Coordinates of C-alpha atoms in Angstrom, one line a residue:
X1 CA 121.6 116.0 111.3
X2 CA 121.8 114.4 114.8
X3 CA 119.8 111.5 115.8
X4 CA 118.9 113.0 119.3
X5 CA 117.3 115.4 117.2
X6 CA 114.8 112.6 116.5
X7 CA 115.4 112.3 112.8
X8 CA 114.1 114.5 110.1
X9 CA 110.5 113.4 111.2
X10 CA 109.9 116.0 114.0
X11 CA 110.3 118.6 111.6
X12 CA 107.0 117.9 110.4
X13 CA 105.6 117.6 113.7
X14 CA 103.8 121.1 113.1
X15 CA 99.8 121.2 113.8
X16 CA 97.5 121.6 110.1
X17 CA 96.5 125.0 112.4
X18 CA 99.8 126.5 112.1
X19 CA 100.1 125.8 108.6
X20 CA 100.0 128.7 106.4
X21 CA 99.2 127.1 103.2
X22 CA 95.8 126.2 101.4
X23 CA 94.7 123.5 103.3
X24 CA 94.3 121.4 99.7
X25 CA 97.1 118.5 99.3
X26 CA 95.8 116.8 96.1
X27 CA 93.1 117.3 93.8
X28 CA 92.8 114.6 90.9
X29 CA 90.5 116.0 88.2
X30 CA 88.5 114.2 85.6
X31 CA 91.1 111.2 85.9
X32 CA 89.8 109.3 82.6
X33 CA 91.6 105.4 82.4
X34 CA 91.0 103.0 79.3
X35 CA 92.0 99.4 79.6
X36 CA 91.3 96.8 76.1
X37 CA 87.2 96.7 76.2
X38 CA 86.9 98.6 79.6
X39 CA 86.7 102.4 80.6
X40 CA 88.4 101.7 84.2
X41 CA 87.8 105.4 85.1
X42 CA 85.3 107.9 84.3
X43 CA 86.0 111.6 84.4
X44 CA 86.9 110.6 88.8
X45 CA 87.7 113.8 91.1
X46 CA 89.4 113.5 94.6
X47 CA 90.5 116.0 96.8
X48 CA 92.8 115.1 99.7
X49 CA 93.3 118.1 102.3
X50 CA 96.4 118.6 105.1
X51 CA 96.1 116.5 108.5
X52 CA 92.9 114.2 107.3
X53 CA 91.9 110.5 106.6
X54 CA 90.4 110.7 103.1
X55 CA 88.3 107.2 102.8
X56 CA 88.1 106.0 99.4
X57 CA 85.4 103.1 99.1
X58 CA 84.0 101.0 96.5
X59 CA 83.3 97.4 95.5
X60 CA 86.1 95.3 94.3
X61 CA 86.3 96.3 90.5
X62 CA 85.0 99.8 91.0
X63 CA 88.4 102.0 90.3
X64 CA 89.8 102.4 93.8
X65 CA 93.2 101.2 93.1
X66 CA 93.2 101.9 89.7
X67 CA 92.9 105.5 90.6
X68 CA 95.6 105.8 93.0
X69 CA 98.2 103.3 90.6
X70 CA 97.9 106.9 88.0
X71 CA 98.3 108.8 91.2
X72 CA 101.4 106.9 91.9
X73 CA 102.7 107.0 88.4
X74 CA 102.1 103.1 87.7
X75 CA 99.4 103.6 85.6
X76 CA 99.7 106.2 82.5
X77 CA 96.5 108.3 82.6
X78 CA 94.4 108.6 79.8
X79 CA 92.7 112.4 80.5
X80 CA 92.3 114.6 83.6
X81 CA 94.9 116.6 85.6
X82 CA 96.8 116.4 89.1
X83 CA 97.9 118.5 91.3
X84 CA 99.9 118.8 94.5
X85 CA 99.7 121.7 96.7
X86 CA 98.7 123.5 93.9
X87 CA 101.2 122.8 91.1
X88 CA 100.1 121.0 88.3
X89 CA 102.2 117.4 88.5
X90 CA 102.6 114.4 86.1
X91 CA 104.6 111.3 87.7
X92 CA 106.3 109.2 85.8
X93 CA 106.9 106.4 87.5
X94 CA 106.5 105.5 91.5
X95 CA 110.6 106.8 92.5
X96 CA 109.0 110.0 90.9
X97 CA 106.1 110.3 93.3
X98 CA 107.7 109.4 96.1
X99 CA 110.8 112.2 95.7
X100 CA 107.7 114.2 95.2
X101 CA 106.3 113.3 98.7
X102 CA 103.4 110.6 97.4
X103 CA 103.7 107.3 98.8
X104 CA 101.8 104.1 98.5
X105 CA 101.6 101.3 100.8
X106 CA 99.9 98.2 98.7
X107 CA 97.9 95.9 99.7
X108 CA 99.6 92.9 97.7
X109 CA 103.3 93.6 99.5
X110 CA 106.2 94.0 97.2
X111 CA 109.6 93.3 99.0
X112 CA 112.5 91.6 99.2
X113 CA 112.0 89.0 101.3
X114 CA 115.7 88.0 101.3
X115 CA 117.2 91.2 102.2
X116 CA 116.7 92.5 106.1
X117 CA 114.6 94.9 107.3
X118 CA 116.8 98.1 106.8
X119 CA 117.5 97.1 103.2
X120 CA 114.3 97.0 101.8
X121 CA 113.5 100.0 103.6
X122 CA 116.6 102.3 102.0
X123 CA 116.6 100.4 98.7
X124 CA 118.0 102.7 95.7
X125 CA 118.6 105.7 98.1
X126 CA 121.2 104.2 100.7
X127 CA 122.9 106.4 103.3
X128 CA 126.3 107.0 102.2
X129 CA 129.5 108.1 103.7
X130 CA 132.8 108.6 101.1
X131 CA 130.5 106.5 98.7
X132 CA 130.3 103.9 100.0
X133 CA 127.2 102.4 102.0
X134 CA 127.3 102.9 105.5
X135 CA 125.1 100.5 107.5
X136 CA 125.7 102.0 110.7
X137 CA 124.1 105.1 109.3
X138 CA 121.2 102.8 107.9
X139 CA 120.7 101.0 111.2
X140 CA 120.6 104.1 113.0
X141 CA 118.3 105.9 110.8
X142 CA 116.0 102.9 110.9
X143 CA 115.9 102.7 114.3
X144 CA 114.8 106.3 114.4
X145 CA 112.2 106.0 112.5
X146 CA 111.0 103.0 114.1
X147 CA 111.1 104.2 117.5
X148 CA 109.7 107.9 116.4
X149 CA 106.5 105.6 115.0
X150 CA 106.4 103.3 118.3
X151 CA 107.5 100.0 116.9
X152 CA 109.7 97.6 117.6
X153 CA 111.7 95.9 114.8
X154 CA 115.3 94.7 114.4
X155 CA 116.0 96.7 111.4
X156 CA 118.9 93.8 110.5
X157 CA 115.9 90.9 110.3
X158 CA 115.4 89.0 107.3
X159 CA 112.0 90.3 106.0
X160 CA 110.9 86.4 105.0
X161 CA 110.8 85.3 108.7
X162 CA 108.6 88.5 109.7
X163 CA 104.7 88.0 109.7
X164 CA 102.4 89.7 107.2
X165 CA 101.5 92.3 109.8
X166 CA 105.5 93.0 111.0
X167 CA 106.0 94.1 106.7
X168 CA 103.2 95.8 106.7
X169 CA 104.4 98.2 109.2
X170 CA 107.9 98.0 108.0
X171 CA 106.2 99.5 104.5
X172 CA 104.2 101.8 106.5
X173 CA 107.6 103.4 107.8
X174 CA 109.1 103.4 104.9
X175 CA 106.4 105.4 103.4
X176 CA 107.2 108.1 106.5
X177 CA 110.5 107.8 105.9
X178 CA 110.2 109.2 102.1
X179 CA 108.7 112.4 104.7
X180 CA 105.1 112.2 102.2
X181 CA 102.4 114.8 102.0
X182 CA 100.5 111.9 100.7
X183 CA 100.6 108.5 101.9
X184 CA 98.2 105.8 100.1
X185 CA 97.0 102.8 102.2
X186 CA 95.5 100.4 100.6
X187 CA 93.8 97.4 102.8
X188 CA 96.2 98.4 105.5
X189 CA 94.5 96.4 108.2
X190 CA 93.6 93.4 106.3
X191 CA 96.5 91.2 108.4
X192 CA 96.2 92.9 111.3
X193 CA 95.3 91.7 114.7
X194 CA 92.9 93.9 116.6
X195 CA 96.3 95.2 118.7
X196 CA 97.9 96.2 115.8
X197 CA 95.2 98.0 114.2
X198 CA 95.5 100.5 117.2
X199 CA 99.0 100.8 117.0
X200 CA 98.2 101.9 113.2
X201 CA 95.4 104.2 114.0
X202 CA 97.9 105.9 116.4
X203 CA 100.3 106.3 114.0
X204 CA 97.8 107.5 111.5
X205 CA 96.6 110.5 114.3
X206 CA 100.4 111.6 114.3
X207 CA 100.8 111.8 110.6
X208 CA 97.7 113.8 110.5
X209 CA 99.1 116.0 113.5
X210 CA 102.1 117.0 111.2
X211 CA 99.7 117.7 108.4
X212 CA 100.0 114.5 106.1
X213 CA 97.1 113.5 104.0
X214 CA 96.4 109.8 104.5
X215 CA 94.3 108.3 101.5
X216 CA 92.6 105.2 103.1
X217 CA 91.5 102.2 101.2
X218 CA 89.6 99.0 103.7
X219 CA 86.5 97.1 103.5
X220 CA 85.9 97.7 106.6
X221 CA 83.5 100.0 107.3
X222 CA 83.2 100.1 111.3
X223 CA 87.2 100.8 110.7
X224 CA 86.5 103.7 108.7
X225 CA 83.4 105.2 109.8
X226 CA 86.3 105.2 113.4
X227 CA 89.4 106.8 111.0
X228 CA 88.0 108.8 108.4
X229 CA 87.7 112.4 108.8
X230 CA 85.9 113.0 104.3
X231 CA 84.4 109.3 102.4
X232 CA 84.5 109.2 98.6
X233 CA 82.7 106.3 97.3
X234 CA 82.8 105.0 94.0
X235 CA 81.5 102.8 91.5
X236 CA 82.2 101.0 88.3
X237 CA 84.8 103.5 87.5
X238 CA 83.0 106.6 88.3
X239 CA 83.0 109.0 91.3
X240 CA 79.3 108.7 93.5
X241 CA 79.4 110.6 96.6
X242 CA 82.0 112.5 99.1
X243 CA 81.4 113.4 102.2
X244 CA 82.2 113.8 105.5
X245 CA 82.9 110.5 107.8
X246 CA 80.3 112.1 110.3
X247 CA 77.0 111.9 108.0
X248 CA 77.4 108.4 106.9
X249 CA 76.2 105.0 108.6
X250 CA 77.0 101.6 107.4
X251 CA 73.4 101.3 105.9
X252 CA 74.2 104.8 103.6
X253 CA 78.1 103.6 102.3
X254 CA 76.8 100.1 101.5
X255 CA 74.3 101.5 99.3
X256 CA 76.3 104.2 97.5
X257 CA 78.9 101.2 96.9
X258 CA 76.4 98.4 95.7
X259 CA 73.6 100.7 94.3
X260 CA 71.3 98.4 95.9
X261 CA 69.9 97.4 100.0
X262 CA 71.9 94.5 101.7
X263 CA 69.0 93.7 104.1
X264 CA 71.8 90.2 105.5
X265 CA 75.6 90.3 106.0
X266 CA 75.4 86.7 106.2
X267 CA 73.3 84.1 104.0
X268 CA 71.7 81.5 106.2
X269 CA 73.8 78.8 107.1
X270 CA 73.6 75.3 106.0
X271 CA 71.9 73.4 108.0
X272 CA 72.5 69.8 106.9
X273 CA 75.3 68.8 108.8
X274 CA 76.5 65.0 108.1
X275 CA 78.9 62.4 109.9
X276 CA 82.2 63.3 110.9
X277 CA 84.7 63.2 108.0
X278 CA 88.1 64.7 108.8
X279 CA 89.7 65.1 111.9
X280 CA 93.4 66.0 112.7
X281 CA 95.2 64.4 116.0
X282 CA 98.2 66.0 117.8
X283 CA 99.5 67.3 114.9
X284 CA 103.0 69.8 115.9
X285 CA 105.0 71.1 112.7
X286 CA 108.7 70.5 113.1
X287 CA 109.7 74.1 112.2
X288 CA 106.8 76.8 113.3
X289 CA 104.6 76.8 116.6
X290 CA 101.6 74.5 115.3
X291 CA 101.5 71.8 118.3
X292 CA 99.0 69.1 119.2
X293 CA 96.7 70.7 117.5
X294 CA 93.5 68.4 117.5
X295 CA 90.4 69.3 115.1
X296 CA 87.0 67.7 113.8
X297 CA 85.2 68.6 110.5
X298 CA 81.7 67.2 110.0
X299 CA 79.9 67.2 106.5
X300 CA 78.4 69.8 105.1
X301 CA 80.1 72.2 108.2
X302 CA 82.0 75.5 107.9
X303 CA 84.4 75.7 111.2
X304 CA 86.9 78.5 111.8
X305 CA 90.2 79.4 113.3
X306 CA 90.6 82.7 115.2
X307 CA 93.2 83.7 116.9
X308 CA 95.4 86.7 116.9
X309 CA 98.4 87.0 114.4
X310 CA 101.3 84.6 115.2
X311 CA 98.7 82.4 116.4
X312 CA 99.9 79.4 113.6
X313 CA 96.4 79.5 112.4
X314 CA 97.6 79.9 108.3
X315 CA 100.7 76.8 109.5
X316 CA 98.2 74.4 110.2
X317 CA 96.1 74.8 106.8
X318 CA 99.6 74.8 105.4
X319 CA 100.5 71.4 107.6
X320 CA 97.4 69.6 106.6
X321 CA 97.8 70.3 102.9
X322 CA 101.4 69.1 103.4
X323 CA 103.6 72.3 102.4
X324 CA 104.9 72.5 105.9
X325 CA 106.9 69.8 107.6
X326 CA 105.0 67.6 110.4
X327 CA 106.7 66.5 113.3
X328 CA 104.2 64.1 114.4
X329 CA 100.0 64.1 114.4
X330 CA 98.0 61.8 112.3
X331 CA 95.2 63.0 110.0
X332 CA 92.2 60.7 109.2
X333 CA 89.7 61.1 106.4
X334 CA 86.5 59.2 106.7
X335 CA 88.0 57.3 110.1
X336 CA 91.5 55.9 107.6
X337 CA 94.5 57.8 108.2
X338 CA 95.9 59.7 105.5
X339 CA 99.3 61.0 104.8
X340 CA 98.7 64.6 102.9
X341 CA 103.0 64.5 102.8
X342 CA 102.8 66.8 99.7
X343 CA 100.4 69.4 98.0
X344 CA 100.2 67.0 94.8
X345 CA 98.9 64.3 97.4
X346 CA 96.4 66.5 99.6
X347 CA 94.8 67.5 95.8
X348 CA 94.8 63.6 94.9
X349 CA 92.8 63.0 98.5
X350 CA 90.4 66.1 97.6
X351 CA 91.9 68.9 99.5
X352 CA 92.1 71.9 98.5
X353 CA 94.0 75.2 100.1
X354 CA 93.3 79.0 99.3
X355 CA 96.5 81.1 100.8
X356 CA 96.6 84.2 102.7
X357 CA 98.4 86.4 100.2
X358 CA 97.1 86.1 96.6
X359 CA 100.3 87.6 95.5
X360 CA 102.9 86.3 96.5
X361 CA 101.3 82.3 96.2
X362 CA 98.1 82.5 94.9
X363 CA 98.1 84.0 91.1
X364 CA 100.4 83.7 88.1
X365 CA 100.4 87.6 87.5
X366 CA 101.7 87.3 84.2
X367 CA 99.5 84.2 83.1
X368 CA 96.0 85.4 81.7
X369 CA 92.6 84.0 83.5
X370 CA 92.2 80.6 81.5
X371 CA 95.4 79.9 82.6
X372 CA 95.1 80.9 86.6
X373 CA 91.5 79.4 86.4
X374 CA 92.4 75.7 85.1
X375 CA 96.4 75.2 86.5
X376 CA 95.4 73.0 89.1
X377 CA 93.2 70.0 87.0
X378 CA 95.3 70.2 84.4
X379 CA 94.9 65.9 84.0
X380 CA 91.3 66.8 83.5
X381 CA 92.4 68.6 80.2
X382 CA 94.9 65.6 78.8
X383 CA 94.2 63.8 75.8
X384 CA 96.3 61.4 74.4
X385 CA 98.2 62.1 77.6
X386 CA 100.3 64.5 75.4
X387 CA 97.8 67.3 74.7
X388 CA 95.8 69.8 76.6
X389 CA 92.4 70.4 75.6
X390 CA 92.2 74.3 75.3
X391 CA 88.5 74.1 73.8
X392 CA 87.6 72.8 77.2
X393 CA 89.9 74.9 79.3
X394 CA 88.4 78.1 77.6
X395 CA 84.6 76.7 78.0
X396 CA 85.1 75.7 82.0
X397 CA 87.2 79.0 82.8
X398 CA 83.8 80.5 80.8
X399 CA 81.7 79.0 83.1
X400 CA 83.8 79.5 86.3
X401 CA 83.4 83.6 85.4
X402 CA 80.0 83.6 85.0
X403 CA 79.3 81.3 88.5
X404 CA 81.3 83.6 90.7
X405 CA 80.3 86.8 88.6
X406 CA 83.9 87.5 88.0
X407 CA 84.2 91.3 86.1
X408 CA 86.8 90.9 83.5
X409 CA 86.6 92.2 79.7
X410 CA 87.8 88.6 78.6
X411 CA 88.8 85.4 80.1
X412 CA 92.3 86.3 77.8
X413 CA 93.0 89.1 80.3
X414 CA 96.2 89.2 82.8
X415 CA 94.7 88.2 86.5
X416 CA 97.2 90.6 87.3
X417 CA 94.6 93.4 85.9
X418 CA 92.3 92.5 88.0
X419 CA 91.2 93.8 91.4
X420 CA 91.8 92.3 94.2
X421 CA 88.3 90.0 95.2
X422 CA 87.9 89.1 91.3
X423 CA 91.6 87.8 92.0
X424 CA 90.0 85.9 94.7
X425 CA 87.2 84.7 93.1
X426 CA 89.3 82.8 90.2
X427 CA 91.7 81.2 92.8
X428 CA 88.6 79.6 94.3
X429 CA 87.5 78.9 90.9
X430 CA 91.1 77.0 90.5
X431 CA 90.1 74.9 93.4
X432 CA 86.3 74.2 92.4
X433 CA 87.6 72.6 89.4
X434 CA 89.4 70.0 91.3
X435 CA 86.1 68.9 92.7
X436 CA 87.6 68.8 96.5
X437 CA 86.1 67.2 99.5
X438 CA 87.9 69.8 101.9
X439 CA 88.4 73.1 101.3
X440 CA 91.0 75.1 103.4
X441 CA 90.5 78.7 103.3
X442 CA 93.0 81.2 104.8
X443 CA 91.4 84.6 104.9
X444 CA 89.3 83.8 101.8
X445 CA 87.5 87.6 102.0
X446 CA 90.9 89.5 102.5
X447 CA 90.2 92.8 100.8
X448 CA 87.4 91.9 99.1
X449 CA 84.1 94.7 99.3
X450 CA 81.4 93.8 101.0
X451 CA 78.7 92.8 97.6
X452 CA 81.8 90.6 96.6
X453 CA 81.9 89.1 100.2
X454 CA 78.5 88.4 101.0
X455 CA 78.9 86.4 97.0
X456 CA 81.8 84.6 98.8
X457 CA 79.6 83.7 102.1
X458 CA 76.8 82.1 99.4
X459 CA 79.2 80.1 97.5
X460 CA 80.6 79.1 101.0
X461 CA 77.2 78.0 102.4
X462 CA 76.5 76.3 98.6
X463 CA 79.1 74.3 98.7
X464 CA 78.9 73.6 102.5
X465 CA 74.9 72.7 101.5
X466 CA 76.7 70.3 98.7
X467 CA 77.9 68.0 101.0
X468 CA 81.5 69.9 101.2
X469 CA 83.3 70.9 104.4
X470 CA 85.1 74.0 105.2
X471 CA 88.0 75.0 107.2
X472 CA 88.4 78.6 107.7
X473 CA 91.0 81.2 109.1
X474 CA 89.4 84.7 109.2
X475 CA 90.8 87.6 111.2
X476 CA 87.3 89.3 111.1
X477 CA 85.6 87.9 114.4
X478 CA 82.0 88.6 113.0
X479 CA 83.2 87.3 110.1
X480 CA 83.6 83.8 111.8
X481 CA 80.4 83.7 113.7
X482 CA 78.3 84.7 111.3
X483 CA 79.5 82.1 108.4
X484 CA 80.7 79.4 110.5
X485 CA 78.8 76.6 113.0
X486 CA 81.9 76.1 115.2
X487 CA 85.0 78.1 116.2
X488 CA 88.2 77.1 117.3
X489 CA 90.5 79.6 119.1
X490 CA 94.1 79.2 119.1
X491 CA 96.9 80.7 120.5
X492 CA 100.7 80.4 120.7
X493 CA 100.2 77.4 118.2
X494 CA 97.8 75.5 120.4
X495 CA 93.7 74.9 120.4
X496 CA 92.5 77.1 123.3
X497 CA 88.9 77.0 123.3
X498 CA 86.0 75.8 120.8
X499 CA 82.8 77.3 120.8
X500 CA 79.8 77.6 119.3
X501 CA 79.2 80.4 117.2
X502 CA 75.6 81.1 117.1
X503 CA 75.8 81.5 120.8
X504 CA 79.6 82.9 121.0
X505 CA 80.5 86.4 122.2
X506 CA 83.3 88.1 120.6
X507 CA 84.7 89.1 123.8
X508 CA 84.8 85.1 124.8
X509 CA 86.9 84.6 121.5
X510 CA 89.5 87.3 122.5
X511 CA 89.8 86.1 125.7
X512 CA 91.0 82.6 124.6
X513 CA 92.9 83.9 121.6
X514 CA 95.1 85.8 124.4
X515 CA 95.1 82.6 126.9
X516 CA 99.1 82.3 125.7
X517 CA 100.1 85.3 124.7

């Protein structure tokens, strides 16, 4: 097939209206999951029809992704029946689905990050010409489909120089490229700059032009209450309501989620707010954009970082806590300069950093929740300096579960099991246990449902009314002002603007998050 014949996609560029078939892609029936101790689904029905957004809500915990991992053949279901425009199917494993036109962007990315662009996007199914791999083919196929989709990527780039957001649309295409009836997306703005999240939604609105059925999985609800065409919410395992995007509010899907009335987004703020007790001076990293960045931290004080992606936001936390090289800039802690030259010396001067992507360096996926919860005060543990206390280990993680009302059957279970905001909740645990004086959190409710958030926000303020001090990235401008005193704005690695956020507008944010852009 010719490339000016804009790759295999246009086929598919057919209006739901001219399809012939039943308008049902996928029904799931009575999907019934059993983990050790837990029933993780309960008898769940979906049904996904040609050219719509199919929301799928639920707090963190509640079965979301558990249901589409035995959609997608990574989970082995334990009762119930699929099928795919009409016939009866049983995937077993994820190369199964997609040959069978289901695809699944995941939240938690899983790539190469050493191979380029175009290999991680052909992996196992390279073009070929006499057998052998022909990259010109792969370039050029790449290209097609990143052009066809509106995005502009060098399919030869190494995917570990490439922001969070530049994968995420690189998976996104690769889903396409598999030409799915079915494409899963799971959190698929949670890294996404405002810009970017329109560039999605318009390639969401052709997919459902050439009949696609998108299953969408966010948080946000202002996001899809503006995508969704059906909502399914569910809870603790089990299926609560569907129905259509147009007849629900905010008010309605937060109650079907948490069972209960959220009269506050946001916990009042702390309003004890001490001496100054860190500030940063001209600090510039030596090999990203961070430069003279200048901050102040008082006690007791939550203070964000907004800006749009690419801002250097996440390579500042990173410079402070010394995992990224600093060119010059001088940090002081209580008016003395500190060094923070490593991670093992930010922890020993009561710092402490929660990462952007849990995955790939926040959890030990194989390690169980005792493990995860207690890796990082591991001294505490030591007796004899030889051995590690495990009867203490086991009794804080105990404790750690029940304070941030983490759901898991047993403190012996994989974190790996877990969803994604009880991850969450036991890397923040990790931290606590090191007693820190600053804590540096880089999207600290990224993916996480909005009962588990608001828990998040209360700890936040706790600790803030504990004499702690915060310093938080967030994407999610509301976010920012309604948790945080003060906001900095940065852009193209540099401080912008700082405002106040009780009396901020989001539109004065965005204006100084695009002053170097």
């Amino acid at each position: 097939m010719k490339l000016s014949e804009r790759f295999v996609f246009r086929m598919q560029n057919i209006s739901v209206k001219e399809q012939a078939f039943d308008p049902v892609l996928l029904e799931m029936r009575d999907i019934v999951k059993n983990f050790p101790g837990v029933r993780a689904l309960d008898h769940v029905h979906l049904t996904v029809k040609a050219g719509t957004v199919h929301a799928l809500m639920g707090e963190n915990g509640a079965g979301k992704s558990t249901l589409m991992k035995c959609l997608f053949g990574i989970y082995e279901k334990d009762g119930g029946e699929i099928y795919l425009e009409g016939e009866r199917v049983e995937f077993k494993n994820p190369r199964h689905a997609l040959d069978k036109g289901v695809a699944m962007v995941h939240q938690e990315l899983n790539q190469a990050l050493q191979r380029n662009v175009m290999d991680n996007i052909w992996l196992g199914r390279y073009p070929t010409r006499f057998g052998l791999t022909s990259e010109k083919e792969m370039a050029q196929k790449t290209r097609a489909i990143f052009e066809d989709l509106g995005l502009s990527i060098d399919p030869t780039r190494m995917m570990s120089t490439m922001s969070v957001a530049e994968r995420q649309m690189a998976e996104i295409a690769k889903a396409v490229s598999y030409h799915a009836k079915i494409i899963v997306l799971d959190e698929p703005t949670s890294s996404l700059a405002d810009e970017e999240v329109g560039h999605l939604f318009r390639i969401i609105r052709t997919l459902k032009e050439r009949g696609c059925g998108i299953i969408y999985i966010s948080h946000k609800m202002e996001e899809i209450l503006q995508i969704s065409d059906e909502i399914t919410v569910m809870r603790d395992g089990a299926h609560v309501a569907t129905e259509s995007a147009s007849e629900m509010t905010m008010e309605k899907i937060i109650h079907l989620m948490v069972g209960r009335e959220l009269s506050n987004r946001f916990p009042q703020k702390n309003k004890s707010i001490g001496e100054t007790v860190f500030e940063t001076k001209g600090i510039s990293s030596r090999y990203t954009k961070v430069k003279d960045v200048s901050i102040s931290l008082k006690k007791g004080e939550i203070v964000g970082l907004a800006g749009l992606a690419g801002a250097g936001r996440s390579e500042f936390l990173e410079n402070i806590f010394g995992i990224s090289t600093r060119e010059r800039g001088t940090l002081y802690l209580h008016g003395k300069e500190i060094r923070n030259r490593t991670a093992r010396e930010a922890i020993a001067n009561g710092f402490a950093l929660l990462t952007e992507e849990r995955r790939a360096t926040g959890i030990f996926s194989i390690l169980d929740i005792t493990e995860n919860t207690t890796v990082t005060a591991l001294r505490k543990y030591l007796r004899w300096r030889i051995l590690l206390s495990d009867r203490e280990r086991r009794a804080d993680t105990d404790r750690m579960i029940e304070r941030l009302s983490v759901k898991t059957a047993s403190k012996e279970t994989q974190i790996r099991t877990l969803s994604g905001g009880n991850q969450q909740k036991v890397i923040l645990a990790r931290w606590l246990l090191t007693t820190p004086e600053i804590l540096l959190l880089d999207e600290p409710t990224r993916g996480i449902d909005v009962g588990a958030k608001y828990e998040i926000y209360q700890l936040m303020q706790e600790l803030a009314e504990s004499g702690k001090s915060i310093l938080m990235v967030s994407s999610e401008l509301p976010e920012l002002m309604g948790v945080c005193h003060r906001i900095y704005v940065m852009s193209g690695g540099e401080i912008t603007g700082e405002v106040d956020a009780a009396t901020t507008t989001q539109e004065e944010i965005m204006t100084l998050a695009a002053k170097n852009v």
